[in-house]
Amino acid sequence: MIESLGRSGNVEEALRFFDEMKARHIRPSLYVYRSLITNLKKMGKVDLALSLTEEMNSCDSELAGPMDFKRNKRL
């Protein structure tokens, strides 16, 4: 949802969803951060993108990453 809103130029709405997600203690993934940062840069909101980059880097170990999305192989 955040990716789609950001791509369509609705970065304010994407940020609202992102903030709501964090308020509900849902752990954002690295991909959500990267998507939001990219879309903010495209919309000229570089300062906000930089602050999200710093936030992402400061909590890097707590973010959902590739291993959290991997499926277990069944034997």
PDB file of N, CA, C and O in Angstrom:
ATOM      1  N   MET A   1       0.827  -1.181   0.000  1.00  0.00           N
ATOM      2  CA  MET A   1       0.000   0.000   0.000  1.00  0.00           C
ATOM      3  C   MET A   1       0.879   1.255   0.000  1.00  0.00           C
ATOM      4  O   MET A   1       0.619   2.183  -0.752  1.00  0.00           O
ATOM      5  N   ILE A   2       1.897   1.246   0.845  1.00  0.00           N
ATOM      6  CA  ILE A   2       2.793   2.402   0.947  1.00  0.00           C
ATOM      7  C   ILE A   2       3.516   2.625  -0.369  1.00  0.00           C
ATOM      8  O   ILE A   2       3.638   3.755  -0.836  1.00  0.00           O
ATOM      9  N   GLU A   3       3.955   1.555  -0.987  1.00  0.00           N
ATOM     10  CA  GLU A   3       4.637   1.637  -2.285  1.00  0.00           C
ATOM     11  C   GLU A   3       3.716   2.233  -3.340  1.00  0.00           C
ATOM     12  O   GLU A   3       4.100   3.136  -4.083  1.00  0.00           O
ATOM     13  N   SER A   4       2.497   1.735  -3.415  1.00  0.00           N
ATOM     14  CA  SER A   4       1.540   2.215  -4.426  1.00  0.00           C
ATOM     15  C   SER A   4       1.203   3.691  -4.228  1.00  0.00           C
ATOM     16  O   SER A   4       1.145   4.448  -5.201  1.00  0.00           O
ATOM     17  N   LEU A   5       0.970   4.070  -2.994  1.00  0.00           N
ATOM     18  CA  LEU A   5       0.664   5.478  -2.718  1.00  0.00           C
ATOM     19  C   LEU A   5       1.842   6.378  -3.078  1.00  0.00           C
ATOM     20  O   LEU A   5       1.662   7.442  -3.666  1.00  0.00           O
ATOM     21  N   GLY A   6       3.035   5.949  -2.735  1.00  0.00           N
ATOM     22  CA  GLY A   6       4.219   6.741  -3.053  1.00  0.00           C
ATOM     23  C   GLY A   6       4.437   6.888  -4.543  1.00  0.00           C
ATOM     24  O   GLY A   6       4.725   7.974  -5.040  1.00  0.00           O
ATOM     25  N   ARG A   7       4.269   5.803  -5.279  1.00  0.00           N
ATOM     26  CA  ARG A   7       4.445   5.849  -6.735  1.00  0.00           C
ATOM     27  C   ARG A   7       3.431   6.754  -7.414  1.00  0.00           C
ATOM     28  O   ARG A   7       3.722   7.366  -8.428  1.00  0.00           O
ATOM     29  N   SER A   8       2.232   6.808  -6.853  1.00  0.00           N
ATOM     30  CA  SER A   8       1.192   7.642  -7.458  1.00  0.00           C
ATOM     31  C   SER A   8       1.307   9.108  -7.034  1.00  0.00           C
ATOM     32  O   SER A   8       0.505   9.930  -7.441  1.00  0.00           O
ATOM     33  N   GLY A   9       2.303   9.431  -6.210  1.00  0.00           N
ATOM     34  CA  GLY A   9       2.533  10.810  -5.806  1.00  0.00           C
ATOM     35  C   GLY A   9       1.859  11.194  -4.502  1.00  0.00           C
ATOM     36  O   GLY A   9       1.943  12.346  -4.082  1.00  0.00           O
ATOM     37  N   ASN A  10       1.201  10.261  -3.857  1.00  0.00           N
ATOM     38  CA  ASN A  10       0.524  10.531  -2.587  1.00  0.00           C
ATOM     39  C   ASN A  10       1.441  10.202  -1.408  1.00  0.00           C
ATOM     40  O   ASN A  10       1.110   9.380  -0.562  1.00  0.00           O
ATOM     41  N   VAL A  11       2.582  10.885  -1.352  1.00  0.00           N
ATOM     42  CA  VAL A  11       3.559  10.562  -0.311  1.00  0.00           C
ATOM     43  C   VAL A  11       3.063  10.922   1.086  1.00  0.00           C
ATOM     44  O   VAL A  11       3.430  10.266   2.055  1.00  0.00           O
ATOM     45  N   GLU A  12       2.217  11.946   1.189  1.00  0.00           N
ATOM     46  CA  GLU A  12       1.674  12.300   2.502  1.00  0.00           C
ATOM     47  C   GLU A  12       0.817  11.152   3.045  1.00  0.00           C
ATOM     48  O   GLU A  12       0.882  10.810   4.228  1.00  0.00           O
ATOM     49  N   GLU A  13       0.007  10.569   2.171  1.00  0.00           N
ATOM     50  CA  GLU A  13      -0.833   9.443   2.575  1.00  0.00           C
ATOM     51  C   GLU A  13       0.031   8.217   2.883  1.00  0.00           C
ATOM     52  O   GLU A  13      -0.234   7.480   3.831  1.00  0.00           O
ATOM     53  N   ALA A  14       1.091   8.013   2.105  1.00  0.00           N
ATOM     54  CA  ALA A  14       2.020   6.906   2.358  1.00  0.00           C
ATOM     55  C   ALA A  14       2.682   7.082   3.727  1.00  0.00           C
ATOM     56  O   ALA A  14       2.824   6.115   4.480  1.00  0.00           O
ATOM     57  N   LEU A  15       3.075   8.299   4.037  1.00  0.00           N
ATOM     58  CA  LEU A  15       3.679   8.587   5.347  1.00  0.00           C
ATOM     59  C   LEU A  15       2.683   8.356   6.478  1.00  0.00           C
ATOM     60  O   LEU A  15       3.049   7.871   7.546  1.00  0.00           O
ATOM     61  N   ARG A  16       1.425   8.688   6.237  1.00  0.00           N
ATOM     62  CA  ARG A  16       0.402   8.472   7.256  1.00  0.00           C
ATOM     63  C   ARG A  16       0.259   6.977   7.546  1.00  0.00           C
ATOM     64  O   ARG A  16       0.216   6.564   8.699  1.00  0.00           O
ATOM     65  N   PHE A  17       0.217   6.171   6.489  1.00  0.00           N
ATOM     66  CA  PHE A  17       0.135   4.722   6.676  1.00  0.00           C
ATOM     67  C   PHE A  17       1.374   4.192   7.389  1.00  0.00           C
ATOM     68  O   PHE A  17       1.286   3.331   8.254  1.00  0.00           O
ATOM     69  N   PHE A  18       2.529   4.717   7.024  1.00  0.00           N
ATOM     70  CA  PHE A  18       3.786   4.291   7.630  1.00  0.00           C
ATOM     71  C   PHE A  18       3.791   4.606   9.129  1.00  0.00           C
ATOM     72  O   PHE A  18       4.137   3.751   9.946  1.00  0.00           O
ATOM     73  N   ASP A  19       3.375   5.820   9.480  1.00  0.00           N
ATOM     74  CA  ASP A  19       3.323   6.216  10.892  1.00  0.00           C
ATOM     75  C   ASP A  19       2.303   5.386  11.667  1.00  0.00           C
ATOM     76  O   ASP A  19       2.543   4.997  12.807  1.00  0.00           O
ATOM     77  N   GLU A  20       1.170   5.104  11.030  1.00  0.00           N
ATOM     78  CA  GLU A  20       0.144   4.274  11.674  1.00  0.00           C
ATOM     79  C   GLU A  20       0.659   2.852  11.904  1.00  0.00           C
ATOM     80  O   GLU A  20       0.395   2.247  12.942  1.00  0.00           O
ATOM     81  N   MET A  21       1.387   2.351  10.945  1.00  0.00           N
ATOM     82  CA  MET A  21       1.967   1.016  11.059  1.00  0.00           C
ATOM     83  C   MET A  21       2.906   0.952  12.266  1.00  0.00           C
ATOM     84  O   MET A  21       2.824   0.026  13.079  1.00  0.00           O
ATOM     85  N   LYS A  22       3.770   1.950  12.396  1.00  0.00           N
ATOM     86  CA  LYS A  22       4.703   1.974  13.521  1.00  0.00           C
ATOM     87  C   LYS A  22       3.978   2.181  14.843  1.00  0.00           C
ATOM     88  O   LYS A  22       4.367   1.602  15.855  1.00  0.00           O
ATOM     89  N   ALA A  23       2.911   2.981  14.841  1.00  0.00           N
ATOM     90  CA  ALA A  23       2.141   3.222  16.068  1.00  0.00           C
ATOM     91  C   ALA A  23       1.479   1.940  16.563  1.00  0.00           C
ATOM     92  O   ALA A  23       1.286   1.763  17.767  1.00  0.00           O
ATOM     93  N   ARG A  24       1.156   1.053  15.646  1.00  0.00           N
ATOM     94  CA  ARG A  24       0.538  -0.228  16.009  1.00  0.00           C
ATOM     95  C   ARG A  24       1.582  -1.309  16.298  1.00  0.00           C
ATOM     96  O   ARG A  24       1.248  -2.482  16.387  1.00  0.00           O
ATOM     97  N   HIS A  25       2.822  -0.907  16.385  1.00  0.00           N
ATOM     98  CA  HIS A  25       3.947  -1.797  16.690  1.00  0.00           C
ATOM     99  C   HIS A  25       4.116  -2.886  15.627  1.00  0.00           C
ATOM    100  O   HIS A  25       4.481  -4.020  15.941  1.00  0.00           O
ATOM    101  N   ILE A  26       3.837  -2.513  14.390  1.00  0.00           N
ATOM    102  CA  ILE A  26       4.109  -3.412  13.265  1.00  0.00           C
ATOM    103  C   ILE A  26       5.493  -3.062  12.761  1.00  0.00           C
ATOM    104  O   ILE A  26       5.770  -1.917  12.404  1.00  0.00           O
ATOM    105  N   ARG A  27       6.349  -4.043  12.738  1.00  0.00           N
ATOM    106  CA  ARG A  27       7.742  -3.821  12.357  1.00  0.00           C
ATOM    107  C   ARG A  27       7.844  -3.591  10.848  1.00  0.00           C
ATOM    108  O   ARG A  27       7.542  -4.483  10.060  1.00  0.00           O
ATOM    109  N   PRO A  28       8.257  -2.383  10.423  1.00  0.00           N
ATOM    110  CA  PRO A  28       8.382  -2.129   8.984  1.00  0.00           C
ATOM    111  C   PRO A  28       9.567  -2.898   8.411  1.00  0.00           C
ATOM    112  O   PRO A  28      10.541  -3.169   9.107  1.00  0.00           O
ATOM    113  N   SER A  29       9.445  -3.231   7.162  1.00  0.00           N
ATOM    114  CA  SER A  29      10.541  -3.940   6.512  1.00  0.00           C
ATOM    115  C   SER A  29      11.517  -2.937   5.908  1.00  0.00           C
ATOM    116  O   SER A  29      11.206  -1.762   5.710  1.00  0.00           O
ATOM    117  N   LEU A  30      12.668  -3.432   5.604  1.00  0.00           N
ATOM    118  CA  LEU A  30      13.685  -2.651   4.925  1.00  0.00           C
ATOM    119  C   LEU A  30      13.140  -2.138   3.593  1.00  0.00           C
ATOM    120  O   LEU A  30      13.394  -1.016   3.181  1.00  0.00           O
ATOM    121  N   TYR A  31      12.328  -2.965   2.932  1.00  0.00           N
ATOM    122  CA  TYR A  31      11.761  -2.619   1.637  1.00  0.00           C
ATOM    123  C   TYR A  31      10.780  -1.447   1.738  1.00  0.00           C
ATOM    124  O   TYR A  31      10.733  -0.600   0.845  1.00  0.00           O
ATOM    125  N   VAL A  32      10.014  -1.390   2.812  1.00  0.00           N
ATOM    126  CA  VAL A  32       9.077  -0.284   3.009  1.00  0.00           C
ATOM    127  C   VAL A  32       9.855   1.014   3.184  1.00  0.00           C
ATOM    128  O   VAL A  32       9.525   2.036   2.577  1.00  0.00           O
ATOM    129  N   TYR A  33      10.887   0.982   4.008  1.00  0.00           N
ATOM    130  CA  TYR A  33      11.713   2.178   4.190  1.00  0.00           C
ATOM    131  C   TYR A  33      12.308   2.630   2.867  1.00  0.00           C
ATOM    132  O   TYR A  33      12.233   3.806   2.511  1.00  0.00           O
ATOM    133  N   ARG A  34      12.921   1.711   2.139  1.00  0.00           N
ATOM    134  CA  ARG A  34      13.576   2.076   0.875  1.00  0.00           C
ATOM    135  C   ARG A  34      12.588   2.649  -0.126  1.00  0.00           C
ATOM    136  O   ARG A  34      12.886   3.624  -0.820  1.00  0.00           O
ATOM    137  N   SER A  35      11.423   2.051  -0.210  1.00  0.00           N
ATOM    138  CA  SER A  35      10.395   2.540  -1.125  1.00  0.00           C
ATOM    139  C   SER A  35       9.963   3.951  -0.764  1.00  0.00           C
ATOM    140  O   SER A  35       9.872   4.833  -1.626  1.00  0.00           O
ATOM    141  N   LEU A  36       9.699   4.156   0.504  1.00  0.00           N
ATOM    142  CA  LEU A  36       9.259   5.469   0.961  1.00  0.00           C
ATOM    143  C   LEU A  36      10.341   6.520   0.739  1.00  0.00           C
ATOM    144  O   LEU A  36      10.057   7.626   0.257  1.00  0.00           O
ATOM    145  N   ILE A  37      11.569   6.184   1.021  1.00  0.00           N
ATOM    146  CA  ILE A  37      12.692   7.113   0.823  1.00  0.00           C
ATOM    147  C   ILE A  37      12.839   7.474  -0.652  1.00  0.00           C
ATOM    148  O   ILE A  37      12.989   8.643  -1.011  1.00  0.00           O
ATOM    149  N   THR A  38      12.768   6.485  -1.524  1.00  0.00           N
ATOM    150  CA  THR A  38      12.881   6.723  -2.959  1.00  0.00           C
ATOM    151  C   THR A  38      11.779   7.641  -3.455  1.00  0.00           C
ATOM    152  O   THR A  38      12.024   8.592  -4.206  1.00  0.00           O
ATOM    153  N   ASN A  39      10.548   7.357  -3.037  1.00  0.00           N
ATOM    154  CA  ASN A  39       9.418   8.171  -3.490  1.00  0.00           C
ATOM    155  C   ASN A  39       9.467   9.586  -2.926  1.00  0.00           C
ATOM    156  O   ASN A  39       9.079  10.537  -3.605  1.00  0.00           O
ATOM    157  N   LEU A  40       9.942   9.738  -1.701  1.00  0.00           N
ATOM    158  CA  LEU A  40      10.099  11.076  -1.132  1.00  0.00           C
ATOM    159  C   LEU A  40      11.121  11.887  -1.919  1.00  0.00           C
ATOM    160  O   LEU A  40      10.912  13.074  -2.189  1.00  0.00           O
ATOM    161  N   LYS A  41      12.213  11.260  -2.308  1.00  0.00           N
ATOM    162  CA  LYS A  41      13.232  11.947  -3.108  1.00  0.00           C
ATOM    163  C   LYS A  41      12.651  12.389  -4.449  1.00  0.00           C
ATOM    164  O   LYS A  41      12.912  13.498  -4.905  1.00  0.00           O
ATOM    165  N   LYS A  42      11.879  11.509  -5.079  1.00  0.00           N
ATOM    166  CA  LYS A  42      11.277  11.845  -6.377  1.00  0.00           C
ATOM    167  C   LYS A  42      10.332  13.032  -6.267  1.00  0.00           C
ATOM    168  O   LYS A  42      10.190  13.800  -7.211  1.00  0.00           O
ATOM    169  N   MET A  43       9.682  13.168  -5.121  1.00  0.00           N
ATOM    170  CA  MET A  43       8.737  14.271  -4.915  1.00  0.00           C
ATOM    171  C   MET A  43       9.425  15.532  -4.392  1.00  0.00           C
ATOM    172  O   MET A  43       8.767  16.523  -4.094  1.00  0.00           O
ATOM    173  N   GLY A  44      10.758  15.496  -4.260  1.00  0.00           N
ATOM    174  CA  GLY A  44      11.508  16.670  -3.831  1.00  0.00           C
ATOM    175  C   GLY A  44      11.555  16.876  -2.333  1.00  0.00           C
ATOM    176  O   GLY A  44      11.960  17.936  -1.868  1.00  0.00           O
ATOM    177  N   LYS A  45      11.173  15.870  -1.573  1.00  0.00           N
ATOM    178  CA  LYS A  45      11.178  15.968  -0.103  1.00  0.00           C
ATOM    179  C   LYS A  45      12.450  15.304   0.440  1.00  0.00           C
ATOM    180  O   LYS A  45      12.394  14.331   1.174  1.00  0.00           O
ATOM    181  N   VAL A  46      13.579  15.888   0.043  1.00  0.00           N
ATOM    182  CA  VAL A  46      14.883  15.299   0.344  1.00  0.00           C
ATOM    183  C   VAL A  46      15.180  15.301   1.841  1.00  0.00           C
ATOM    184  O   VAL A  46      15.713  14.328   2.367  1.00  0.00           O
ATOM    185  N   ASP A  47      14.819  16.368   2.540  1.00  0.00           N
ATOM    186  CA  ASP A  47      15.089  16.443   3.983  1.00  0.00           C
ATOM    187  C   ASP A  47      14.367  15.324   4.734  1.00  0.00           C
ATOM    188  O   ASP A  47      14.941  14.685   5.614  1.00  0.00           O
ATOM    189  N   LEU A  48      13.126  15.092   4.374  1.00  0.00           N
ATOM    190  CA  LEU A  48      12.357  14.022   5.004  1.00  0.00           C
ATOM    191  C   LEU A  48      12.933  12.657   4.639  1.00  0.00           C
ATOM    192  O   LEU A  48      13.013  11.761   5.481  1.00  0.00           O
ATOM    193  N   ALA A  49      13.375  12.520   3.393  1.00  0.00           N
ATOM    194  CA  ALA A  49      13.996  11.267   2.960  1.00  0.00           C
ATOM    195  C   ALA A  49      15.277  10.998   3.747  1.00  0.00           C
ATOM    196  O   ALA A  49      15.541   9.860   4.157  1.00  0.00           O
ATOM    197  N   LEU A  50      16.059  12.037   3.987  1.00  0.00           N
ATOM    198  CA  LEU A  50      17.295  11.878   4.757  1.00  0.00           C
ATOM    199  C   LEU A  50      17.009  11.494   6.204  1.00  0.00           C
ATOM    200  O   LEU A  50      17.716  10.657   6.771  1.00  0.00           O
ATOM    201  N   SER A  51      15.974  12.081   6.791  1.00  0.00           N
ATOM    202  CA  SER A  51      15.662  11.726   8.180  1.00  0.00           C
ATOM    203  C   SER A  51      15.170  10.285   8.269  1.00  0.00           C
ATOM    204  O   SER A  51      15.491   9.573   9.222  1.00  0.00           O
ATOM    205  N   LEU A  52      14.406   9.818   7.267  1.00  0.00           N
ATOM    206  CA  LEU A  52      13.985   8.414   7.254  1.00  0.00           C
ATOM    207  C   LEU A  52      15.162   7.480   7.019  1.00  0.00           C
ATOM    208  O   LEU A  52      15.198   6.376   7.564  1.00  0.00           O
ATOM    209  N   THR A  53      16.127   7.925   6.228  1.00  0.00           N
ATOM    210  CA  THR A  53      17.340   7.122   6.005  1.00  0.00           C
ATOM    211  C   THR A  53      18.090   6.946   7.316  1.00  0.00           C
ATOM    212  O   THR A  53      18.542   5.840   7.638  1.00  0.00           O
ATOM    213  N   GLU A  54      18.216   8.023   8.077  1.00  0.00           N
ATOM    214  CA  GLU A  54      18.892   7.938   9.382  1.00  0.00           C
ATOM    215  C   GLU A  54      18.128   7.014  10.330  1.00  0.00           C
ATOM    216  O   GLU A  54      18.734   6.213  11.038  1.00  0.00           O
ATOM    217  N   GLU A  55      16.803   7.128  10.331  1.00  0.00           N
ATOM    218  CA  GLU A  55      15.979   6.264  11.171  1.00  0.00           C
ATOM    219  C   GLU A  55      16.154   4.801  10.769  1.00  0.00           C
ATOM    220  O   GLU A  55      16.308   3.927  11.621  1.00  0.00           O
ATOM    221  N   MET A  56      16.142   4.543   9.464  1.00  0.00           N
ATOM    222  CA  MET A  56      16.313   3.182   8.959  1.00  0.00           C
ATOM    223  C   MET A  56      17.668   2.616   9.383  1.00  0.00           C
ATOM    224  O   MET A  56      17.749   1.480   9.851  1.00  0.00           O
ATOM    225  N   ASN A  57      18.700   3.409   9.243  1.00  0.00           N
ATOM    226  CA  ASN A  57      20.040   2.946   9.599  1.00  0.00           C
ATOM    227  C   ASN A  57      20.207   2.732  11.097  1.00  0.00           C
ATOM    228  O   ASN A  57      20.955   1.851  11.513  1.00  0.00           O
ATOM    229  N   SER A  58      19.521   3.522  11.900  1.00  0.00           N
ATOM    230  CA  SER A  58      19.672   3.394  13.351  1.00  0.00           C
ATOM    231  C   SER A  58      18.958   2.163  13.907  1.00  0.00           C
ATOM    232  O   SER A  58      19.323   1.656  14.954  1.00  0.00           O
ATOM    233  N   CYS A  59      17.946   1.681  13.220  1.00  0.00           N
ATOM    234  CA  CYS A  59      17.222   0.502  13.710  1.00  0.00           C
ATOM    235  C   CYS A  59      17.335  -0.664  12.731  1.00  0.00           C
ATOM    236  O   CYS A  59      16.437  -1.496  12.638  1.00  0.00           O
ATOM    237  N   ASP A  60      18.447  -0.719  12.035  1.00  0.00           N
ATOM    238  CA  ASP A  60      18.669  -1.723  10.988  1.00  0.00           C
ATOM    239  C   ASP A  60      18.461  -3.152  11.467  1.00  0.00           C
ATOM    240  O   ASP A  60      17.860  -3.970  10.777  1.00  0.00           O
ATOM    241  N   SER A  61      18.918  -3.470  12.665  1.00  0.00           N
ATOM    242  CA  SER A  61      18.808  -4.850  13.152  1.00  0.00           C
ATOM    243  C   SER A  61      17.380  -5.226  13.529  1.00  0.00           C
ATOM    244  O   SER A  61      17.046  -6.402  13.611  1.00  0.00           O
ATOM    245  N   GLU A  62      16.516  -4.229  13.749  1.00  0.00           N
ATOM    246  CA  GLU A  62      15.133  -4.496  14.135  1.00  0.00           C
ATOM    247  C   GLU A  62      14.182  -4.596  12.949  1.00  0.00           C
ATOM    248  O   GLU A  62      13.028  -4.979  13.109  1.00  0.00           O
ATOM    249  N   LEU A  63      14.653  -4.245  11.761  1.00  0.00           N
ATOM    250  CA  LEU A  63      13.795  -4.229  10.582  1.00  0.00           C
ATOM    251  C   LEU A  63      13.580  -5.629  10.034  1.00  0.00           C
ATOM    252  O   LEU A  63      14.459  -6.477  10.115  1.00  0.00           O
ATOM    253  N   ALA A  64      12.417  -5.839   9.476  1.00  0.00           N
ATOM    254  CA  ALA A  64      12.159  -7.095   8.778  1.00  0.00           C
ATOM    255  C   ALA A  64      12.977  -7.064   7.488  1.00  0.00           C
ATOM    256  O   ALA A  64      12.993  -6.069   6.776  1.00  0.00           O
ATOM    257  N   GLY A  65      13.661  -8.146   7.222  1.00  0.00           N
ATOM    258  CA  GLY A  65      14.512  -8.213   6.039  1.00  0.00           C
ATOM    259  C   GLY A  65      14.253  -9.465   5.233  1.00  0.00           C
ATOM    260  O   GLY A  65      13.256 -10.166   5.448  1.00  0.00           O
ATOM    261  N   PRO A  66      15.144  -9.777   4.311  1.00  0.00           N
ATOM    262  CA  PRO A  66      14.940 -10.917   3.414  1.00  0.00           C
ATOM    263  C   PRO A  66      14.704 -12.241   4.135  1.00  0.00           C
ATOM    264  O   PRO A  66      13.867 -13.036   3.704  1.00  0.00           O
ATOM    265  N   MET A  67      15.382 -12.457   5.238  1.00  0.00           N
ATOM    266  CA  MET A  67      15.238 -13.739   5.944  1.00  0.00           C
ATOM    267  C   MET A  67      13.849 -13.881   6.573  1.00  0.00           C
ATOM    268  O   MET A  67      13.361 -14.989   6.768  1.00  0.00           O
ATOM    269  N   ASP A  68      13.208 -12.759   6.866  1.00  0.00           N
ATOM    270  CA  ASP A  68      11.868 -12.803   7.449  1.00  0.00           C
ATOM    271  C   ASP A  68      10.801 -13.186   6.423  1.00  0.00           C
ATOM    272  O   ASP A  68       9.694 -13.559   6.792  1.00  0.00           O
ATOM    273  N   PHE A  69      11.137 -13.097   5.151  1.00  0.00           N
ATOM    274  CA  PHE A  69      10.179 -13.391   4.098  1.00  0.00           C
ATOM    275  C   PHE A  69      10.470 -14.704   3.379  1.00  0.00           C
ATOM    276  O   PHE A  69       9.724 -15.102   2.491  1.00  0.00           O
ATOM    277  N   LYS A  70      11.553 -15.363   3.742  1.00  0.00           N
ATOM    278  CA  LYS A  70      11.921 -16.622   3.105  1.00  0.00           C
ATOM    279  C   LYS A  70      10.994 -17.734   3.531  1.00  0.00           C
ATOM    280  O   LYS A  70      10.651 -17.863   4.699  1.00  0.00           O
ATOM    281  N   ARG A  71      10.645 -18.555   2.595  1.00  0.00           N
ATOM    282  CA  ARG A  71       9.831 -19.722   2.897  1.00  0.00           C
ATOM    283  C   ARG A  71      10.732 -20.888   3.275  1.00  0.00           C
ATOM    284  O   ARG A  71      11.819 -21.052   2.732  1.00  0.00           O
ATOM    285  N   ASN A  72      10.260 -21.676   4.197  1.00  0.00           N
ATOM    286  CA  ASN A  72      10.999 -22.886   4.560  1.00  0.00           C
ATOM    287  C   ASN A  72      10.734 -23.934   3.494  1.00  0.00           C
ATOM    288  O   ASN A  72       9.602 -24.128   3.051  1.00  0.00           O
ATOM    289  N   LYS A  73      11.782 -24.620   3.095  1.00  0.00           N
ATOM    290  CA  LYS A  73      11.631 -25.687   2.109  1.00  0.00           C
ATOM    291  C   LYS A  73      11.086 -26.926   2.806  1.00  0.00           C
ATOM    292  O   LYS A  73      11.572 -27.326   3.856  1.00  0.00           O
ATOM    293  N   ARG A  74      10.076 -27.488   2.223  1.00  0.00           N
ATOM    294  CA  ARG A  74       9.519 -28.716   2.771  1.00  0.00           C
ATOM    295  C   ARG A  74      10.265 -29.916   2.228  1.00  0.00           C
ATOM    296  O   ARG A  74      10.594 -29.986   1.068  1.00  0.00           O
ATOM    297  N   LEU A  75      10.502 -30.860   3.090  1.00  0.00           N
ATOM    298  CA  LEU A  75      11.206 -32.075   2.667  1.00  0.00           C
ATOM    299  C   LEU A  75      10.261 -33.170   2.330  1.00  0.00           C
ATOM    300  O   LEU A  75       9.187 -33.309   2.724  1.00  0.00           O
TER     301      LEU A  75
END
